[in-house]
Coordinates of N, CA and C in Angstrom, one line a residue:
M22 N 0.3 -1.0 -0.3 CA 0.2 0.3 -0.3 C 1.0 0.9 0.2
G23 N 0.6 2.5 -0.7 CA 1.1 3.7 -1.0 C 0.9 4.8 -0.1
K24 N 1.9 5.6 0.7 CA 1.3 7.0 0.9 C 0.5 7.2 1.2
T25 N 0.1 7.6 1.5 CA -1.3 9.0 1.3 C 0.0 10.2 1.6
P26 N -0.9 11.0 0.3 CA -0.3 12.5 0.0 C -0.9 13.2 1.0
V27 N 0.2 13.9 2.0 CA -0.4 15.5 2.7 C 0.3 16.4 2.5
E28 N -0.3 18.1 2.6 CA 0.1 19.0 2.2 C -0.4 19.6 3.4
L29 N -0.6 19.6 4.7 CA -0.7 19.9 6.1 C -0.9 18.6 6.9
L30 N -0.2 19.3 7.9 CA -0.1 18.0 9.4 C -0.4 18.7 11.1
I31 N -1.3 18.3 11.0 CA -1.8 19.6 12.1 C -1.2 18.0 13.1
F32 N -1.1 19.1 14.8 CA -0.3 18.0 15.5 C -0.8 19.0 16.9
D33 N -1.5 18.3 17.6 CA -1.7 17.8 19.0 C -0.7 18.9 19.8
L34 N -0.1 19.1 21.4 CA 1.0 19.2 22.2 C 1.1 18.2 22.9
D35 N 0.9 18.2 24.0 CA 1.1 17.7 25.0 C 0.6 15.7 24.9
G36 N 2.0 15.1 24.5 CA 1.4 13.4 24.8 C 1.1 13.0 23.1
T37 N 1.8 13.8 22.6 CA 1.8 13.8 20.6 C 3.2 14.5 20.6
L38 N 3.3 15.5 20.6 CA 4.6 16.1 20.0 C 5.2 16.0 21.5
I39 N 5.0 16.1 22.9 CA 6.3 16.6 23.6 C 5.7 15.7 24.9
E40 N 6.5 15.4 25.4 CA 6.5 14.6 27.1 C 7.1 15.8 28.0
S41 N 5.0 16.0 28.0 CA 5.4 17.5 29.3 C 5.0 17.0 30.6
K42 N 4.5 15.6 30.8 CA 3.1 15.6 31.9 C 4.1 16.0 33.3
W43 N 4.8 15.3 33.7 CA 5.7 16.0 34.2 C 5.9 16.9 35.3
D44 N 6.7 18.2 33.9 CA 6.5 19.5 35.1 C 5.4 20.4 35.0
I45 N 4.1 19.5 34.2 CA 3.0 19.9 35.0 C 2.3 19.7 36.2
A46 N 2.9 18.1 35.9 CA 1.9 17.2 37.7 C 3.0 18.3 39.1
A47 N 4.1 18.5 38.4 CA 5.1 19.9 39.8 C 4.7 20.6 39.5
S48 N 3.7 21.2 38.8 CA 3.5 22.7 38.9 C 2.1 22.9 38.7
V49 N 1.5 21.5 39.6 CA 0.3 21.7 39.8 C 0.4 21.1 41.0
N50 N 1.5 20.5 42.0 CA 1.5 20.1 43.7 C 1.7 21.3 43.9
L51 N 3.0 22.1 43.3 CA 3.3 23.2 43.9 C 2.0 23.7 44.4
T52 N 1.5 23.9 43.6 CA 0.5 25.2 43.4 C -0.6 24.7 44.8
L53 N -0.3 23.3 44.5 CA -2.1 23.0 45.8 C -1.1 23.4 47.2
V54 N 0.3 23.0 47.5 CA 0.9 23.4 48.1 C 0.5 24.7 48.8
E55 N 0.8 25.5 48.0 CA 0.9 27.1 48.3 C -0.8 27.7 49.0
L56 N -1.8 26.7 47.7 CA -2.8 27.1 48.6 C -3.0 26.3 49.4
G57 N -2.4 25.6 50.2 CA -2.6 24.7 51.4 C -3.3 23.2 51.4
L58 N -3.4 23.2 50.0 CA -4.0 21.7 49.5 C -2.8 20.9 50.4
P59 N -3.5 18.7 50.2 CA -3.0 18.6 50.4 C -2.2 17.9 49.1
Q60 N -0.8 17.7 48.6 CA -0.6 17.1 47.1 C -1.3 16.2 46.7
R61 N -1.7 15.9 45.4 CA -2.0 13.8 44.8 C -1.4 13.9 43.9
P62 N -1.2 12.4 43.7 CA -0.3 11.6 43.0 C -0.1 11.8 42.1
L63 N 1.2 11.8 41.6 CA 1.8 12.5 39.6 C 0.3 11.5 39.1
E64 N 0.0 10.3 39.2 CA -0.7 10.1 38.2 C -2.2 10.4 38.5
E65 N -2.6 10.3 39.0 CA -4.2 11.4 39.0 C -4.1 12.5 38.6
I66 N -2.7 13.9 38.7 CA -2.8 14.5 37.7 C -2.9 14.2 36.3
F67 N -1.4 13.2 36.0 CA -1.8 13.3 34.8 C -3.8 12.7 33.5
G68 N -4.4 12.0 34.9 CA -5.0 12.1 34.4 C -5.5 13.4 34.0
F69 N -5.9 14.5 34.4 CA -6.4 14.7 34.7 C -5.7 16.2 33.1
V70 N -4.8 16.3 32.5 CA -4.2 16.3 31.4 C -5.0 15.8 30.0
G71 N -5.7 17.5 29.4 CA -5.7 17.4 27.5 C -7.0 18.2 27.9
D72 N -7.8 18.8 29.0 CA -8.8 19.8 28.3 C -8.9 21.4 28.8
G73 N -7.8 20.9 28.5 CA -6.9 22.4 28.8 C -7.1 23.2 30.4
V74 N -6.7 23.8 30.9 CA -5.7 24.2 31.7 C -7.3 24.2 33.1
K75 N -8.1 25.1 32.9 CA -9.3 25.3 34.1 C -9.1 23.9 34.2
K76 N -10.2 22.6 33.6 CA -10.5 21.6 33.6 C -9.2 21.0 34.7
L77 N -8.4 20.8 34.3 CA -6.6 21.0 35.3 C -7.0 21.2 36.5
L78 N -7.1 22.2 36.5 CA -6.5 23.4 37.7 C -8.2 22.6 38.9
R79 N -9.6 22.5 38.3 CA -10.6 22.5 38.9 C -10.6 20.9 39.4
L80 N -10.3 20.5 38.2 CA -11.0 18.7 38.8 C -9.0 18.3 40.2
S81 N -7.6 19.8 40.3 CA -6.7 19.1 41.1 C -7.3 19.5 42.4
V82 N -7.9 21.1 42.0 CA -8.3 21.3 43.6 C -9.7 20.8 44.0
G83 N -10.1 20.2 43.5 CA -11.3 19.8 43.9 C -13.2 20.9 44.2
E84 N -13.3 19.9 45.4 CA -14.2 21.4 45.6 C -13.8 21.9 47.1
D85 N -13.0 22.6 47.3 CA -12.3 24.2 48.6 C -13.4 25.2 48.0
D86 N -14.0 25.2 47.7 CA -15.2 26.1 48.1 C -14.0 28.0 48.6
R87 N -13.0 27.5 49.0 CA -11.9 28.5 49.7 C -11.1 28.8 49.1
I88 N -10.8 28.5 47.8 CA -10.1 29.0 46.7 C -10.2 29.0 45.3
S89 N -11.0 30.4 44.6 CA -11.3 31.0 43.8 C -10.8 30.4 42.8
F90 N -11.3 29.9 41.6 CA -10.4 29.5 40.6 C -9.5 30.5 40.1
E91 N -9.8 31.6 40.0 CA -8.8 32.7 39.1 C -7.0 33.1 40.1
D92 N -7.3 31.8 41.5 CA -6.5 32.7 42.9 C -5.5 30.8 42.2
A93 N -6.3 30.2 42.0 CA -5.4 28.7 41.5 C -4.6 29.5 40.0
L94 N -5.6 29.3 39.2 CA -4.9 30.0 38.2 C -3.5 30.4 38.0
S95 N -3.5 32.0 39.2 CA -2.7 32.5 39.2 C -1.4 31.9 39.6
V96 N -1.4 30.9 40.5 CA -1.0 30.7 41.2 C 0.3 29.1 40.2
F97 N -0.8 29.0 39.5 CA 0.0 27.5 38.4 C 0.6 28.2 37.7
R98 N 0.2 29.7 37.6 CA 0.6 29.6 35.8 C 2.1 30.1 36.2
R99 N 1.7 31.6 37.7 CA 3.4 31.3 37.7 C 4.6 30.2 37.9
H100 N 4.1 28.9 38.6 CA 4.7 27.8 38.6 C 4.8 27.3 37.4
Y101 N 4.6 26.9 36.9 CA 4.2 26.3 34.8 C 5.6 27.7 34.6
L102 N 4.9 28.3 34.4 CA 6.5 29.5 34.0 C 7.3 29.3 34.3
T103 N 8.0 28.4 35.4 CA 9.0 28.7 35.8 C 9.7 27.5 35.7
H104 N 8.5 26.1 35.1 CA 9.2 24.6 35.3 C 8.7 25.0 34.2
C105 N 7.8 25.2 33.1 CA 7.5 24.2 32.0 C 8.6 23.7 30.9
L106 N 9.6 23.7 32.0 CA 10.9 23.5 30.5 C 12.0 22.4 31.2
D107 N 11.4 22.2 32.6 CA 12.4 21.0 33.2 C 12.5 20.0 32.7
R108 N 11.9 19.1 32.5 CA 11.5 17.8 31.9 C 10.9 17.7 30.8
T109 N 10.4 18.6 30.2 CA 9.7 18.6 28.6 C 10.8 18.6 27.7
T110 N 10.3 17.4 26.6 CA 11.6 17.7 25.4 C 10.4 16.9 24.7
F111 N 10.8 17.0 23.2 CA 9.8 16.4 22.4 C 10.5 14.9 22.4
Y112 N 9.3 14.6 22.3 CA 9.5 12.8 22.6 C 10.6 12.2 21.8
P113 N 11.5 11.4 21.9 CA 11.9 10.9 21.3 C 11.6 10.6 19.3
G114 N 12.7 10.9 18.2 CA 12.0 10.7 16.8 C 10.9 12.2 16.6
I115 N 10.9 12.4 17.6 CA 9.5 13.6 16.4 C 10.9 15.4 15.9
D116 N 11.9 15.4 16.6 CA 12.2 16.2 16.0 C 12.7 16.1 14.7
E117 N 12.7 14.5 14.5 CA 13.9 13.3 12.8 C 11.9 13.7 11.9
A118 N 11.3 13.0 12.4 CA 9.7 13.6 11.9 C 9.3 15.0 11.1
L119 N 9.7 15.5 12.1 CA 9.8 17.3 11.1 C 10.4 17.0 10.5
R120 N 11.1 17.1 10.6 CA 12.7 18.2 9.7 C 12.0 16.8 8.4
H121 N 12.3 15.4 8.9 CA 11.5 14.8 7.5 C 10.1 15.8 6.3
F122 N 9.8 16.2 7.5 CA 8.8 16.9 6.7 C 8.4 18.4 6.0
T123 N 9.5 18.5 6.0 CA 10.5 19.9 5.8 C 9.8 21.0 4.6
D124 N 9.3 20.1 3.8 CA 8.7 20.5 2.7 C 7.2 20.6 2.8
K125 N 6.6 20.3 4.2 CA 5.5 20.5 4.1 C 4.8 21.0 5.3
R126 N 3.6 21.8 5.0 CA 3.0 22.3 6.2 C 3.3 22.1 7.5
K127 N 3.0 22.9 8.6 CA 2.5 21.6 9.6 C 2.0 23.1 11.0
A128 N 1.6 22.6 11.5 CA 0.7 23.5 12.8 C 0.6 22.4 14.0
V129 N -0.7 23.5 15.3 CA -0.2 23.1 16.6 C -1.3 23.1 17.0
A130 N -2.5 22.7 17.1 CA -3.8 22.5 17.4 C -3.8 22.0 19.1
T131 N -3.7 22.7 20.2 CA -3.6 22.6 20.8 C -5.0 23.1 22.7
N132 N -4.9 22.4 22.8 CA -5.7 22.6 23.7 C -5.4 23.5 25.3
K133 N -4.6 23.5 25.1 CA -3.7 23.8 26.0 C -3.5 25.8 26.1
S134 N -3.1 26.5 26.8 CA -3.1 27.7 26.7 C -2.0 27.8 25.9
I135 N -1.8 29.2 25.4 CA -1.4 29.5 24.2 C 0.3 30.2 24.7
E136 N 0.0 30.9 26.5 CA 0.7 31.3 27.1 C 2.5 30.0 27.1
Y137 N 1.5 29.4 27.4 CA 1.9 28.1 28.0 C 3.0 27.6 26.7
T138 N 2.5 26.7 25.6 CA 2.6 26.6 24.8 C 3.3 27.6 23.3
H139 N 3.0 29.0 24.1 CA 4.6 29.3 23.6 C 5.7 29.6 23.7
V140 N 6.0 29.0 25.1 CA 7.1 29.3 26.2 C 7.8 27.9 25.6
I141 N 6.9 27.0 25.5 CA 7.5 25.5 24.9 C 8.1 25.6 24.1
L142 N 7.3 25.7 22.9 CA 7.8 25.8 21.5 C 8.8 26.4 20.9
N143 N 9.4 27.5 21.7 CA 10.2 28.4 21.9 C 11.4 27.6 22.0
G144 N 11.1 26.9 22.7 CA 12.4 26.4 23.3 C 13.0 25.0 22.9
L145 N 11.4 24.6 22.6 CA 11.9 23.4 22.3 C 12.2 23.3 20.4
G146 N 12.0 24.4 19.7 CA 12.0 24.2 18.0 C 10.3 24.6 17.5
A147 N 9.8 25.9 17.7 CA 8.7 26.8 17.6 C 8.9 26.9 15.6
H148 N 10.3 26.4 14.7 CA 10.7 27.3 13.8 C 10.3 26.1 12.7
H149 N 9.9 24.9 13.7 CA 9.0 23.3 12.3 C 7.7 24.3 12.2
F150 N 6.9 25.1 13.0 CA 5.9 25.6 12.5 C 5.6 26.3 12.1
Q151 N 4.2 26.2 11.1 CA 3.7 27.7 10.6 C 2.8 28.5 10.8
F152 N 1.9 27.7 11.7 CA 0.9 28.4 12.8 C 0.4 27.4 14.5
V153 N 0.2 28.3 14.3 CA -0.1 27.3 16.0 C -1.4 27.9 16.7
V154 N -2.8 27.2 17.1 CA -3.9 27.7 18.0 C -3.4 26.7 19.5
G155 N -3.9 27.5 20.3 CA -4.0 26.8 21.7 C -5.4 27.0 22.1
G156 N -5.8 27.2 23.0 CA -7.0 26.8 23.9 C -7.5 27.7 24.0
D157 N -7.6 29.4 24.3 CA -6.8 30.1 24.5 C -7.8 30.7 23.8
N158 N -7.3 30.9 22.7 CA -7.6 31.7 21.0 C -8.9 32.3 20.6
G159 N -9.7 31.3 21.6 CA -11.2 31.6 21.0 C -12.1 31.3 20.3
F160 N -10.9 29.4 19.5 CA -11.9 28.7 18.9 C -12.4 27.2 19.0
G161 N -12.7 27.5 21.0 CA -13.3 26.4 21.4 C -12.3 24.9 21.7
L162 N -12.6 24.2 22.0 CA -11.6 23.3 22.8 C -11.8 22.5 22.2
K163 N -10.6 21.2 21.0 CA -11.2 20.0 21.0 C -12.3 19.2 22.2
P164 N -12.9 18.5 21.5 CA -13.8 17.7 20.1 C -14.3 19.2 19.8
E165 N -14.1 19.9 20.1 CA -14.9 21.4 19.2 C -13.8 21.4 17.7
P166 N -14.3 21.4 16.2 CA -13.8 21.6 15.4 C -13.2 23.1 14.8
G167 N -13.0 24.3 16.0 CA -13.0 25.2 15.8 C -11.7 25.8 14.8
M168 N -10.8 25.1 16.0 CA -9.0 25.7 16.2 C -8.6 25.2 14.5
L169 N -9.4 23.4 14.6 CA -8.9 22.9 13.1 C -9.5 23.5 11.8
L170 N -10.7 23.6 12.1 CA -11.1 24.2 10.3 C -10.0 25.9 10.7
H171 N -10.0 26.8 11.6 CA -9.7 28.3 11.7 C -7.7 28.0 10.3
I172 N -7.3 26.7 11.2 CA -5.4 26.4 10.9 C -5.9 26.3 8.9
M173 N -7.3 25.1 8.8 CA -6.9 25.0 7.4 C -7.1 26.4 6.8
E174 N -8.4 27.3 7.6 CA -8.3 27.6 6.9 C -7.4 29.4 6.5
C175 N -6.7 29.3 8.0 CA -5.4 30.7 7.6 C -4.4 30.2 6.0
L176 N -3.9 28.4 6.0 CA -3.0 27.8 5.5 C -3.8 27.9 4.4
N177 N -4.4 27.8 4.3 CA -5.2 27.3 2.3 C -5.6 26.0 2.0
V178 N -6.1 25.3 3.2 CA -5.4 23.5 2.6 C -6.6 22.7 2.9
P179 N -6.4 22.4 1.6 CA -8.1 21.9 1.9 C -7.8 20.5 2.2
K180 N -9.4 20.0 3.2 CA -9.6 18.7 4.5 C -9.0 17.6 3.7
E181 N -9.2 17.4 2.7 CA -8.7 15.9 1.9 C -6.8 16.0 2.3
R182 N -6.6 17.7 2.2 CA -5.1 16.8 1.6 C -4.7 17.8 3.2
T183 N -5.6 16.8 4.7 CA -4.7 17.8 6.1 C -5.2 16.2 6.5
V184 N -4.0 16.4 8.0 CA -4.5 15.1 8.8 C -4.1 15.7 10.0
L185 N -4.8 15.1 11.2 CA -4.8 15.7 12.5 C -4.0 14.3 13.0
V186 N -2.9 14.8 14.1 CA -2.0 13.5 14.5 C -2.4 14.4 16.1
G187 N -2.7 13.2 16.3 CA -2.8 13.6 18.2 C -2.9 12.1 19.3
D188 N -3.3 12.3 20.9 CA -3.0 11.3 22.1 C -4.4 11.3 22.1
S189 N -5.1 11.3 22.0 CA -6.5 11.4 22.7 C -7.5 11.5 21.6
T190 N -8.8 11.1 22.7 CA -10.3 10.5 22.2 C -10.9 12.3 21.6
N191 N -10.2 13.1 22.2 CA -10.7 15.0 22.6 C -9.7 15.6 20.5
D192 N -8.3 14.7 20.5 CA -8.0 14.6 18.7 C -9.3 13.6 17.4
I193 N -9.4 12.5 18.2 CA -9.8 12.1 17.0 C -11.3 12.6 17.0
N194 N -11.9 12.7 17.5 CA -13.1 13.7 17.7 C -13.2 14.0 17.1
G195 N -12.2 15.2 17.5 CA -12.2 16.4 16.6 C -11.6 16.7 15.2
G196 N -11.1 16.0 14.9 CA -10.7 15.6 13.8 C -12.0 15.3 12.6
H197 N -12.4 14.2 13.3 CA -13.6 13.9 12.3 C -14.2 14.9 12.1
N198 N -15.3 15.5 13.5 CA -15.8 16.5 13.5 C -15.4 17.2 12.8
A199 N -14.3 17.8 12.1 CA -13.5 18.8 11.3 C -13.9 18.5 9.9
G200 N -13.9 16.9 9.9 CA -13.8 16.3 8.2 C -12.5 16.0 8.0
I201 N -11.5 15.5 8.9 CA -10.1 15.8 8.0 C -10.1 14.0 8.9
R202 N -9.1 14.0 7.9 CA -8.3 12.0 8.8 C -7.4 12.5 10.4
V203 N -7.0 11.5 10.8 CA -6.4 11.7 12.2 C -6.2 10.5 11.6
C204 N -4.9 10.4 12.7 CA -3.4 9.7 13.3 C -3.9 9.1 14.5
A205 N -3.7 8.2 15.3 CA -3.1 8.9 16.8 C -1.8 7.8 16.9
V206 N -1.9 8.3 18.4 CA -1.0 7.9 18.6 C -0.5 7.6 19.9
G207 N -0.2 6.4 20.2 CA -0.3 5.5 21.9 C 1.3 5.5 22.7
Y208 N 1.9 6.3 22.2 CA 3.2 7.2 22.8 C 2.4 7.5 24.0
G209 N 1.7 8.4 23.9 CA 1.4 9.7 25.1 C 1.0 9.0 25.7
M210 N -0.3 10.4 26.6 CA -1.3 10.3 27.5 C -2.4 9.5 27.3
G211 N -2.8 9.2 26.3 CA -4.2 8.6 25.8 C -4.3 7.8 26.9
D212 N -5.7 7.1 26.4 CA -5.8 5.5 26.6 C -6.2 5.0 24.8
R213 N -6.1 4.2 25.3 CA -5.5 3.3 24.1 C -7.5 2.4 23.7
K214 N -7.9 2.3 25.1 CA -9.2 1.0 24.8 C -9.7 2.3 24.0
K215 N -9.8 3.5 24.4 CA -11.2 4.6 24.5 C -10.9 5.4 23.4
M216 N -9.3 5.6 22.6 CA -8.8 6.1 21.4 C -9.3 5.1 20.0
A217 N -9.4 3.6 20.3 CA -9.8 2.7 19.7 C -10.4 2.9 18.8
A218 N -12.0 3.0 19.9 CA -13.1 3.2 19.7 C -14.1 4.4 19.1
C219 N -12.4 5.5 18.8 CA -12.7 6.3 18.5 C -12.8 6.7 16.5
Q220 N -11.9 5.4 16.4 CA -11.5 5.7 15.2 C -11.0 6.0 13.9
P221 N -9.8 5.9 15.0 CA -8.9 6.7 14.3 C -8.4 6.0 13.1
D222 N -8.2 7.0 11.8 CA -7.3 6.6 10.5 C -6.7 5.8 10.7
W223 N -4.8 5.9 11.2 CA -4.4 5.4 11.8 C -3.6 5.2 13.1
F224 N -3.2 4.2 12.9 CA -2.6 4.1 14.8 C -1.4 3.4 14.7
I225 N -0.5 4.5 15.6 CA 1.2 4.5 15.0 C 1.7 4.4 17.2
E226 N 2.9 3.4 17.0 CA 3.7 3.7 18.2 C 5.0 4.5 18.4
R227 N 5.4 5.0 16.9 CA 6.7 5.5 17.0 C 6.0 6.6 16.1
P228 N 6.9 7.9 16.8 CA 6.9 9.2 15.7 C 7.5 9.0 14.3
E229 N 8.5 8.0 14.2 CA 9.2 7.7 12.9 C 7.9 7.0 11.6
Q230 N 7.1 6.4 12.8 CA 5.7 5.7 11.3 C 5.1 6.9 11.0
L231 N 4.7 7.9 11.2 CA 4.7 9.3 10.1 C 5.3 8.9 8.8
T232 N 6.9 9.1 9.0 CA 7.0 9.3 7.4 C 7.3 8.0 7.1
E233 N 6.3 7.1 7.2 CA 5.9 5.8 6.1 C 4.7 5.8 5.8
I234 N 4.1 6.7 6.5 CA 2.4 6.6 6.2 C 1.6 8.1 5.3
F235 N 2.6 9.2 4.8 CA 2.1 9.9 4.7 C 3.8 10.7 4.0
E236 N 3.2 10.9 2.9 CA 4.2 12.0 1.2 C 3.9 13.0 1.1

């Protein structure tokens, strides 16, 4: 079977391009300590990642009426901007895959806040991407299709020449809601069974496999 021709590769960020869960979890626990709340197990915090910072903090702080969301967000923002590149890196094979597709258009569509996204990409390799959209840019959060449709419109690439690469059901459903094909990745933070149930068009275990599927 031949490779699938694509013109635009849209990537999710956390769990797809970058291994970021350690810095996110550490910043959440620093926030909880500062707010006078008990720390949470890392694995529990990992499970909160993927739906944007609001959901992350609401789940992490829990039902504590003494703490406003604005306070929690302010504390988290300070810690995460300080620590978001302590351990966060591109997954092994990502840099090579991005370089392989130098002649393709590449974008990032993440539910993460755009402020954190820019800091991380500037530290790791923002030059790879022609367009970046974050969860607070006003286009809704995946699985809503807004940010994906916006990227395709701005880069003037048709749906049939676009692929979304992601590690969660939000990515798969978001891509399908936008009318584009989706390549799910099994090395990230997503639940494999839930992802498979959403019927991605491809499922890979290593970033290098992108170069075997697409041309």
